[in-house]
Amino acid sequence: MTTPDLLIVENLVKRYDGLLATDDLSLTVRQGELHAIIGPNGAGKTTLIKQLTGEIRSDAGRVIFAGQNLKRVSEPGRSHIGLARSFQITSLFQNFTVLENVCLAVQAHSGHSFRFWKKINNDTNLTEPALTILQHMGLEQRAHTVTSSLSHGEQRQLEIAVALATKPKLLLLDEPMAGMSKEDSETLIEHLLELKNRYTILLIEHDMDAVFSLADRISVLVYGRAIATGTPDEIRNNEDVRQAYLGEEA
Amino acid sequence: MSLSSRQVINSALLVFLAALPFLTDWVGDSFYTGLVARILILAIAALSLNLLIGYGGMVSFGHAAYIGVGAYVVGIGAFHAFEDGIDWMLNGYVQLVAAILGSAVIALIIGAISLRTRGVYFIMITMAFSQMLYFTAVGVETYGADDGLSIYSRSDMLGLIDLNDEKSLYYLIYVSLLVVLYLMHRLVGSAFGNVIRGSKSNEARMRAIGFSPYKYRLTAFVIAGAIAGYAGFLMANLNDFVSPDVMHWTRSGDLIIMILLGGMASLFGPLYGALAFLMLEELLSSIPLTVGGLRVGEYWQLLFGPLLILVVLYARNGVDSFLPGARKGS
């Protein structure tokens, strides 16, 4: 079986004042899979996402995405070659409407924006793809609502919708269920099950039910290192993982 | 097409401003035409600054510098035409292009450096640059140093319009205001404006979805600087005088106060703000009351200060929040 690797992380390191947030980490994400990363708090999961998106610089190691070394690619540049992320702490354009949030992401991928005259509102080149995405995420009813007046669950859905609007090859989802109620989580899991068929996804999540029902493969991160990678069954039965992580909860 | 009550109020204001020179003729006091002309010029500058502050979240504290550049272009041109007989330097179109290009280039340089910083640092660095220009003007003896430069002849528009005629000058200023209002309206609603507003709202997300805000911000900075430079061109012609004082950091502060007074989130806000600011100055400083041998009017800022505090505390969008259909937030 040779599914090509879309993302290859090799010996990645990030140091914060002597603390190793990412410690010689290597992992791969295969084309088409949903790869989950779990690990206790402080395991370096969000740091890893930031290193992948280019928000922070790595101290060593390399990241290869779709065959391209990302070392010299800026954060906006990485978005343009197909890396998209959602944020653990909701990060939207709060004073924009739901539709405007998604439109802005579509706009970012529709050529340069040094266009000073033509009205952007109701530009169907932006609104049509944006509305399609909102429909997929079940937010079309809220299209003209100002984002700040959405419920927390809806904002989390919009987080993902904005990421989808950049037409990604790889979706990096940073705890999409953070702070969600049980019902909202279940709705989101259904959306993710559907997205999983269309996108390659790297998912960071604390919700174990979600992870084990969604993931094709799981990597377990502890103190910035991947101590195990495997199918959900393999991870469930891995002795190291039980000791390091699952054991505490089981 | 039906107009909202807000649009009716805005249009009424514009109609009133158009009729003003004739109204003052009728009253027989042209003082107010001069005052309002001054207000409109400052409104143009405040509108350009609002692109940065209100829509872009870039609190530039040195915007008066570009007014100064535009004004000095007119002053210096008139000076050399008068002293050395270099006639082309009095050509209004040459002055106009020089005023706009000059302030744009200086905004490009200042912006390119300042926009690498954020928050208080951005405020301080833009103020520092404008003070550098201020002290440069203070230091140049040829052009009057801190005494300033009297302008003996206004820009020569080659017969197209006579700026020596106060009414013609007023209408040039008035039409300029309309053009800048419309320009801002288009700009804010364009793809470019969307990026500028998005970068104020959430820069981290902008980068994550693939925008590099810097080049867009710098472009906005240059556009705003160029418009302020044009305001300076008008100002010098209106005052027949230019001095380093137009660039002093307190003048930049006045522009920010106008934006606060008028309302940051709206197109017309800076116009209302400029009107409110100068009318209040005029009104408060002419209070005839005398307390303990001191004329209250001379200390008008003592009254203006608390008023500004009230606006900031209770009417976040200034005059704009009192108009019908005021938007919450931006």
XYZ file of C-alpha atoms in Angstrom:
580
model
C 0.000 0.000 0.000
C 1.552 3.232 -1.079
C -0.633 6.218 -0.424
C 1.609 9.247 -1.001
C 2.477 11.394 1.992
C 0.969 14.881 1.677
C 2.773 16.216 4.707
C 6.111 15.038 6.006
C 7.449 16.398 9.276
C 11.084 15.543 9.946
C 12.913 16.022 13.233
C 11.081 19.226 14.042
C 12.285 21.218 17.060
C 10.916 24.260 18.879
C 12.496 25.564 22.041
C 10.992 28.168 24.376
C 13.501 29.420 26.953
C 14.979 25.983 27.459
C 11.619 24.224 27.352
C 11.359 21.831 24.434
C 7.841 22.354 23.080
C 8.567 20.249 20.006
C 11.283 17.671 20.538
C 12.687 16.027 17.414
C 9.187 15.309 16.162
C 8.600 13.315 13.007
C 5.299 12.303 11.497
C 3.531 11.994 8.165
C 0.027 12.695 6.952
C -1.062 10.570 4.017
C -3.102 11.892 1.148
C -6.779 11.530 1.990
C -6.493 10.407 5.586
C -7.752 11.979 8.770
C -4.775 11.949 11.071
C -5.492 12.861 14.675
C -3.009 14.086 17.210
C -3.780 13.552 20.843
C -1.761 14.216 23.927
C -2.039 15.674 27.395
C -2.111 19.440 27.946
C 1.241 20.981 27.229
C 2.255 18.183 24.866
C 3.011 20.782 22.171
C 0.035 20.245 19.903
C -0.782 23.877 19.157
C 2.937 24.690 18.883
C 3.142 22.038 16.171
C 0.212 23.611 14.283
C 1.880 27.016 14.474
C 5.120 25.571 13.145
C 3.270 23.929 10.269
C 1.423 27.123 9.299
C 4.532 29.238 9.663
C 3.142 31.431 12.417
C 6.256 30.559 14.417
C 9.689 29.540 13.155
C 11.098 26.117 13.846
C 14.523 25.860 15.463
C 15.432 22.725 13.503
C 13.975 20.062 11.273
C 11.916 20.439 8.158
C 8.365 20.324 6.897
C 7.610 19.033 3.410
C 4.151 19.722 2.060
C 3.003 18.385 -1.310
C 6.657 17.813 -2.192
C 7.746 21.348 -1.284
C 10.057 22.301 1.556
C 8.227 25.012 3.533
C 11.325 26.537 5.107
C 11.175 29.741 3.078
C 7.420 29.934 2.620
C 5.665 32.647 4.677
C 2.458 32.070 6.595
C 0.215 33.689 3.913
C 2.266 31.850 1.274
C 1.480 28.512 2.910
C -2.203 29.303 2.701
C -1.769 29.767 -1.039
C -0.176 26.361 -1.562
C -3.040 24.660 0.250
C -2.469 24.681 4.004
C -5.430 25.920 6.024
C -5.967 26.053 9.753
C -8.748 26.619 12.203
C -7.987 28.170 15.557
C -8.278 26.604 18.997
C -9.432 29.949 20.367
C -12.037 31.263 17.942
C -10.392 33.804 15.651
C -12.915 35.377 13.306
C -13.785 38.821 11.955
C -16.235 39.487 14.747
C -17.671 42.718 13.312
C -18.210 41.156 9.856
C -21.235 39.081 8.927
C -20.910 35.322 8.611
C -20.968 35.595 4.822
C -18.367 38.372 4.825
C -16.048 36.193 6.907
C -16.131 33.428 4.337
C -16.060 35.862 1.388
C -12.874 37.432 2.701
C -11.200 34.023 2.710
C -12.435 33.388 -0.851
C -11.145 36.834 -1.829
C -7.708 35.967 -0.470
C -7.539 33.222 -3.069
C -8.979 35.165 -6.012
C -5.924 37.099 -7.139
C -4.551 40.296 -5.606
C -6.830 42.776 -3.842
C -5.383 46.000 -5.226
C -8.777 46.741 -6.688
C -9.906 50.093 -5.385
C -13.129 50.909 -7.150
C -15.512 48.050 -7.797
C -17.938 47.160 -5.031
C -17.021 43.902 -3.341
C -20.382 43.351 -1.659
C -22.613 41.025 -3.641
C -19.752 40.076 -5.953
C -21.046 36.668 -6.967
C -17.521 35.421 -7.639
C -17.111 35.555 -3.876
C -20.611 35.024 -2.513
C -21.429 31.918 -4.556
C -18.541 29.758 -3.354
C -18.973 31.242 0.131
C -22.665 30.343 0.307
C -21.929 26.808 -0.877
C -19.493 26.361 1.990
C -21.948 27.849 4.496
C -24.534 25.354 3.265
C -22.111 22.481 3.815
C -21.492 23.667 7.355
C -25.177 24.278 8.043
C -24.739 28.024 8.487
C -26.588 29.385 5.443
C -29.462 30.613 7.629
C -26.998 32.783 9.505
C -25.230 34.206 6.439
C -26.236 37.807 7.152
C -25.836 37.674 10.918
C -22.965 39.620 12.454
C -20.454 37.065 13.703
C -20.261 38.406 17.256
C -23.910 37.513 17.797
C -23.481 33.835 16.843
C -23.554 31.143 19.513
C -20.261 29.560 20.500
C -21.117 26.396 18.585
C -21.914 28.355 15.431
C -18.685 30.303 15.725
C -16.769 27.026 15.906
C -18.492 25.895 12.721
C -17.653 29.191 11.045
C -14.011 28.685 12.076
C -13.946 25.644 9.827
C -16.009 27.269 7.064
C -13.449 30.094 6.787
C -10.629 27.558 6.558
C -12.501 25.622 3.849
C -12.951 28.779 1.785
C -9.217 28.854 1.067
C -9.575 25.640 -0.989
C -7.063 23.711 1.103
C -5.216 20.507 0.287
C -4.687 19.938 3.990
C -6.908 21.110 6.833
C -5.261 21.673 10.187
C -8.015 21.653 12.786
C -6.889 22.826 16.205
C -9.381 21.494 18.757
C -12.478 22.302 16.703
C -14.705 21.113 19.551
C -13.112 23.268 22.243
C -15.745 24.512 24.673
C -18.651 22.954 22.777
C -21.765 21.431 24.294
C -22.407 17.727 23.761
C -25.078 18.317 21.107
C -22.945 20.843 19.252
C -20.018 18.413 19.292
C -22.162 15.700 17.807
C -23.305 17.979 14.991
C -19.725 18.945 14.306
C -18.584 15.303 14.268
C -21.154 14.676 11.552
C -19.800 17.584 9.544
C -16.263 16.312 10.003
C -17.257 12.803 8.899
C -18.505 14.368 5.698
C -15.451 16.630 5.256
C -13.201 13.654 5.792
C -14.265 12.260 2.423
C -13.180 15.403 0.622
C -10.143 16.650 2.495
C -6.949 15.447 4.060
C -7.182 16.487 7.695
C -4.787 16.820 10.593
C -6.984 16.979 13.662
C -5.967 17.985 17.143
C -8.650 17.163 19.642
C -9.205 16.406 23.301
C -12.557 14.767 22.779
C -11.602 11.070 22.667
C -14.975 9.912 21.342
C -14.530 12.249 18.405
C -10.950 11.208 17.769
C -11.579 7.481 17.876
C -14.664 7.693 15.678
C -13.089 9.980 13.069
C -9.413 9.158 12.768
C -7.793 6.825 10.274
C -4.537 7.115 12.173
C -3.628 8.661 15.492
C -0.320 10.019 16.745
C 0.204 10.451 20.454
C 2.233 13.461 21.452
C 3.894 13.641 24.867
C 6.354 16.398 25.768
C 6.781 17.355 22.129
C 7.522 13.834 20.915
C 5.361 11.381 19.017
C 5.499 8.315 21.226
C 3.236 6.248 18.993
C 1.424 6.364 15.667
C -1.149 3.867 14.468
C -4.762 3.006 13.796
C -7.260 3.725 16.572
C -7.155 0.056 17.590
C -3.375 -0.019 17.712
C -3.324 3.132 19.816
C -5.982 1.834 22.172
C -3.909 -1.263 22.805
C -0.516 0.402 22.948
C 1.055 -0.044 26.362
C 3.167 3.151 26.229
C 0.143 5.196 25.326
C -1.929 3.710 28.130
C 0.808 4.561 30.589
C 1.529 8.029 29.307
C -1.900 9.232 28.607
C -4.968 7.104 28.367
C -4.183 5.397 31.660
C -4.897 8.559 33.549
C -8.429 8.724 32.292
C -9.350 5.056 31.966
C -34.900 55.446 -4.833
C -35.717 56.262 -1.250
C -33.234 57.802 1.109
C -32.787 56.824 4.721
C -33.222 59.625 7.228
C -29.482 59.546 7.775
C -28.867 60.137 4.082
C -31.368 63.001 4.182
C -29.425 64.644 7.018
C -26.098 64.136 5.236
C -27.482 65.515 1.980
C -29.035 68.489 3.766
C -25.637 69.283 5.254
C -23.981 69.137 1.841
C -26.668 71.363 0.307
C -26.250 73.839 3.154
C -22.490 73.880 2.623
C -23.013 74.470 -1.102
C -25.258 77.441 -0.407
C -23.109 78.894 2.350
C -21.212 81.616 0.433
C -24.536 83.058 -0.743
C -26.026 82.861 2.724
C -23.088 84.786 4.184
C -23.394 87.337 1.339
C -26.974 87.800 2.330
C -26.082 88.229 6.003
C -23.272 90.494 4.918
C -20.544 88.728 6.903
C -18.035 86.752 4.848
C -16.095 85.726 7.936
C -18.041 82.496 8.102
C -17.177 81.489 4.535
C -13.508 81.571 5.518
C -14.139 79.634 8.708
C -16.167 76.958 6.965
C -13.629 76.720 4.138
C -11.023 75.992 6.807
C -13.306 73.393 8.367
C -13.836 71.666 5.029
C -10.103 71.472 4.378
C -9.553 69.903 7.778
C -12.472 67.575 7.067
C -10.694 66.386 3.910
C -7.566 65.670 5.945
C -9.595 63.983 8.703
C -11.395 61.838 6.108
C -8.066 60.610 4.787
C -6.827 59.890 8.311
C -10.032 57.996 9.043
C -9.129 55.505 6.313
C -6.160 54.619 8.513
C -7.676 54.945 11.985
C -11.370 54.171 11.568
C -11.197 51.521 8.879
C -7.635 50.269 9.177
C -6.926 50.496 12.917
C -3.646 52.321 12.214
C -3.507 55.187 14.694
C -1.153 57.504 12.848
C -0.222 60.412 15.085
C 1.640 62.366 12.436
C -0.900 63.069 9.776
C -0.463 66.846 9.921
C 3.011 66.325 8.435
C 1.501 65.621 5.014
C -0.695 68.707 5.229
C 2.517 70.575 5.929
C 4.282 69.097 2.918
C 1.422 70.130 0.619
C 1.242 73.599 2.154
C 4.994 74.165 1.931
C 4.989 73.186 -1.742
C 2.644 76.114 -2.397
C 4.614 78.400 -0.055
C 7.989 77.541 -1.542
C 6.659 77.794 -5.084
C 5.222 81.233 -4.436
C 8.433 82.274 -2.665
C 10.685 81.439 -5.636
C 8.255 82.917 -8.125
C 8.237 86.134 -6.113
C 11.917 86.327 -5.106
C 13.674 84.787 -8.108
C 11.092 85.268 -10.827
C 10.774 81.558 -11.497
C 7.276 81.721 -12.906
C 6.615 78.023 -13.443
C 6.860 77.481 -9.694
C 3.659 79.457 -9.307
C 1.860 77.197 -11.772
C -0.988 75.675 -9.779
C -0.860 72.369 -11.605
C 2.849 71.956 -11.008
C 2.240 72.786 -7.342
C -0.695 70.394 -7.173
C 1.253 67.471 -8.596
C 4.253 68.291 -6.400
C 2.058 68.563 -3.293
C 0.370 65.209 -3.909
C 3.468 63.348 -5.101
C 5.663 64.882 -2.406
C 3.357 63.911 0.424
C 2.806 60.462 -1.112
C 6.533 59.775 -1.291
C 7.070 60.953 2.284
C 4.119 58.825 3.424
C 5.683 55.874 1.599
C 8.952 56.291 3.469
C 7.359 56.930 6.876
C 4.791 54.172 6.373
C 7.308 51.589 5.171
C 9.157 51.928 8.474
C 6.291 52.678 10.874
C 4.027 49.860 9.700
C 6.548 47.324 10.926
C 5.506 48.290 14.434
C 2.180 48.011 16.249
C 0.139 49.776 18.891
C 1.858 52.416 20.987
C 5.095 52.030 19.020
C 3.279 52.868 15.805
C 1.737 55.951 17.405
C 5.105 57.113 18.720
C 7.081 56.471 15.548
C 4.594 58.275 13.284
C 4.611 61.195 15.710
C 8.420 61.194 15.779
C 8.622 61.340 11.980
C 6.171 64.233 11.815
C 8.155 66.099 14.459
C 11.285 65.568 12.370
C 9.541 67.336 9.486
C 8.316 70.028 11.860
C 11.831 70.744 13.133
C 13.188 70.647 9.597
C 10.755 73.425 8.677
C 11.686 75.322 11.853
C 15.347 75.075 10.875
C 15.193 76.286 7.286
C 15.897 80.037 7.476
C 15.331 80.601 3.766
C 11.687 79.695 4.123
C 11.086 81.744 7.230
C 12.003 79.152 9.854
C 9.493 79.251 12.711
C 8.068 82.585 11.581
C 6.673 80.862 8.533
C 6.274 82.031 5.001
C 3.793 84.559 3.661
C 2.349 83.603 0.322
C 2.111 86.687 -1.863
C 0.338 85.031 -4.733
C -1.921 82.052 -4.735
C -1.512 79.085 -7.087
C -1.995 80.141 -10.696
C -4.560 77.805 -12.234
C -4.025 79.336 -15.705
C -7.466 80.854 -15.979
C -9.415 77.676 -15.286
C -10.292 78.911 -11.834
C -9.230 82.057 -10.001
C -8.162 81.152 -6.480
C -7.926 84.833 -5.543
C -11.680 84.935 -5.684
C -12.825 83.714 -2.272
C -15.989 82.172 -3.672
C -14.113 80.235 -6.361
C -11.657 78.972 -3.780
C -14.506 77.965 -1.496
C -16.151 75.969 -4.261
C -12.879 74.287 -5.201
C -12.616 73.188 -1.564
C -16.242 72.139 -1.455
C -16.031 70.070 -4.643
C -12.776 68.544 -3.388
C -14.601 67.443 -0.255
C -17.339 65.813 -2.340
C -14.752 64.026 -4.455
C -12.854 62.775 -1.395
C -16.105 61.612 0.240
C -17.006 59.652 -2.884
C -13.459 58.300 -3.196
C -13.568 57.046 0.396
C -16.985 55.518 -0.192
C -15.678 53.528 -3.168
C -12.386 52.647 -1.479
C -13.959 51.301 1.694
C -16.423 49.167 -0.247
C -13.828 47.757 -2.636
C -11.743 44.593 -2.456
C -8.914 46.764 -1.148
C -11.127 48.273 1.568
C -12.192 44.800 2.598
C -8.563 43.850 3.229
C -7.944 47.061 5.178
C -10.991 46.484 7.396
C -10.209 42.798 7.809
C -6.673 43.603 8.917
C -8.057 45.851 11.635
C -10.560 43.233 12.708
C -8.206 40.245 12.952
C -4.699 40.332 11.577
C -3.799 36.793 12.661
C -6.725 35.400 10.708
C -5.861 37.538 7.679
C -2.433 35.924 7.538
C -3.893 32.485 8.078
C -6.254 32.830 5.120
C -3.441 34.038 2.888
C -3.260 37.837 3.066
C -0.064 39.792 3.712
C -1.602 42.923 5.270
C 1.593 45.002 5.155
C 1.514 45.991 1.486
C -2.182 46.857 1.656
C -1.685 48.919 4.787
C 1.243 50.726 3.219
C -0.884 51.526 0.164
C -3.621 52.941 2.408
C -0.988 54.958 4.246
C 0.252 56.473 0.986
C -3.278 57.236 -0.271
C -4.128 58.949 3.027
C -0.870 60.913 2.947
C -1.476 62.076 -0.626
C -4.991 63.297 0.193
C -3.693 65.152 3.261
C -1.032 66.703 1.014
C -3.793 67.935 -1.245
C -5.563 69.390 1.814
C -2.301 71.227 2.538
C -2.302 72.674 -0.979
C -5.790 74.078 -0.352
C -4.896 75.266 3.150
C -1.899 77.319 1.974
C -4.035 78.999 -0.673
C -6.758 79.803 1.823
C -4.443 81.180 4.517
C -1.907 82.920 2.218
C 0.550 81.697 4.786
C 2.356 78.568 5.881
C 4.394 77.952 8.999
C 5.889 74.915 10.747
C 2.954 75.085 13.130
C 0.705 73.245 10.622
C 2.913 70.170 11.128
C 3.166 70.314 14.907
C 2.111 67.085 16.609
C -0.780 68.860 18.317
C -2.241 69.505 14.837
C -2.109 65.756 14.222
C -3.835 65.339 17.566
C -6.577 67.744 16.472
C -7.286 65.550 13.445
C -7.619 62.491 15.688
C -9.964 64.424 17.997
C -12.095 65.355 14.976
C -12.384 61.685 14.064
C -13.307 60.797 17.645
C -15.864 63.592 17.812
C -17.456 62.693 14.517
C -17.396 58.915 14.715
C -14.775 56.532 13.413
C -17.049 53.956 11.894
C -18.809 56.152 9.385
C -18.037 57.838 6.095
C -19.348 61.262 7.129
C -18.005 61.069 10.692
C -14.824 63.085 10.064
C -16.829 65.856 8.363
C -19.155 66.136 11.356
C -16.131 65.923 13.620
C -14.303 68.745 11.869
C -17.451 70.872 12.012
C -18.000 70.107 15.700
C -14.371 70.697 16.615
C -13.972 74.107 14.992
C -17.453 75.335 15.859
C -16.881 74.405 19.507
C -13.519 76.140 19.429
C -15.184 79.218 17.962
C -18.101 79.075 20.359
C -16.288 78.271 23.590
C -13.540 80.811 22.974
C -16.077 83.574 22.530
C -17.851 83.015 25.837
C -18.046 86.535 27.250
C -18.094 85.361 30.868
C -15.342 86.600 33.179
C -14.427 84.741 36.367
C -12.010 86.344 38.845
C -10.647 88.704 36.218
C -10.015 85.887 33.705
C -11.992 85.680 30.506
C -13.394 82.136 30.307
C -13.136 82.114 26.505
C -9.363 82.264 26.640
C -9.306 78.953 28.459
C -11.786 77.250 26.152
C -9.764 74.030 26.201
C -10.671 73.643 29.877
C -14.267 73.244 28.760
C -13.453 71.304 25.606
C -11.461 68.637 27.494
C -14.281 67.403 29.718
C -16.617 67.450 26.730
C -14.284 65.183 24.808
C -14.099 62.834 27.789
C -17.892 62.643 27.850
C -17.981 61.817 24.139
C -15.398 59.060 24.521
C -17.197 57.620 27.554
C -20.818 57.885 26.477
C -20.946 58.339 22.713
C -18.323 56.040 21.246
C -19.173 57.030 17.715
C -19.378 60.738 18.439
C -21.821 62.792 16.408
C -22.514 59.698 14.337
C -24.168 57.927 17.268
C -26.795 60.678 17.449
C -27.797 60.336 13.806
C -30.659 57.980 12.963
C -29.702 54.452 11.992
C -26.372 54.550 13.836
C -24.496 51.290 13.493
C -23.159 49.495 16.509
C -19.427 48.778 16.281
C -17.767 49.194 12.916
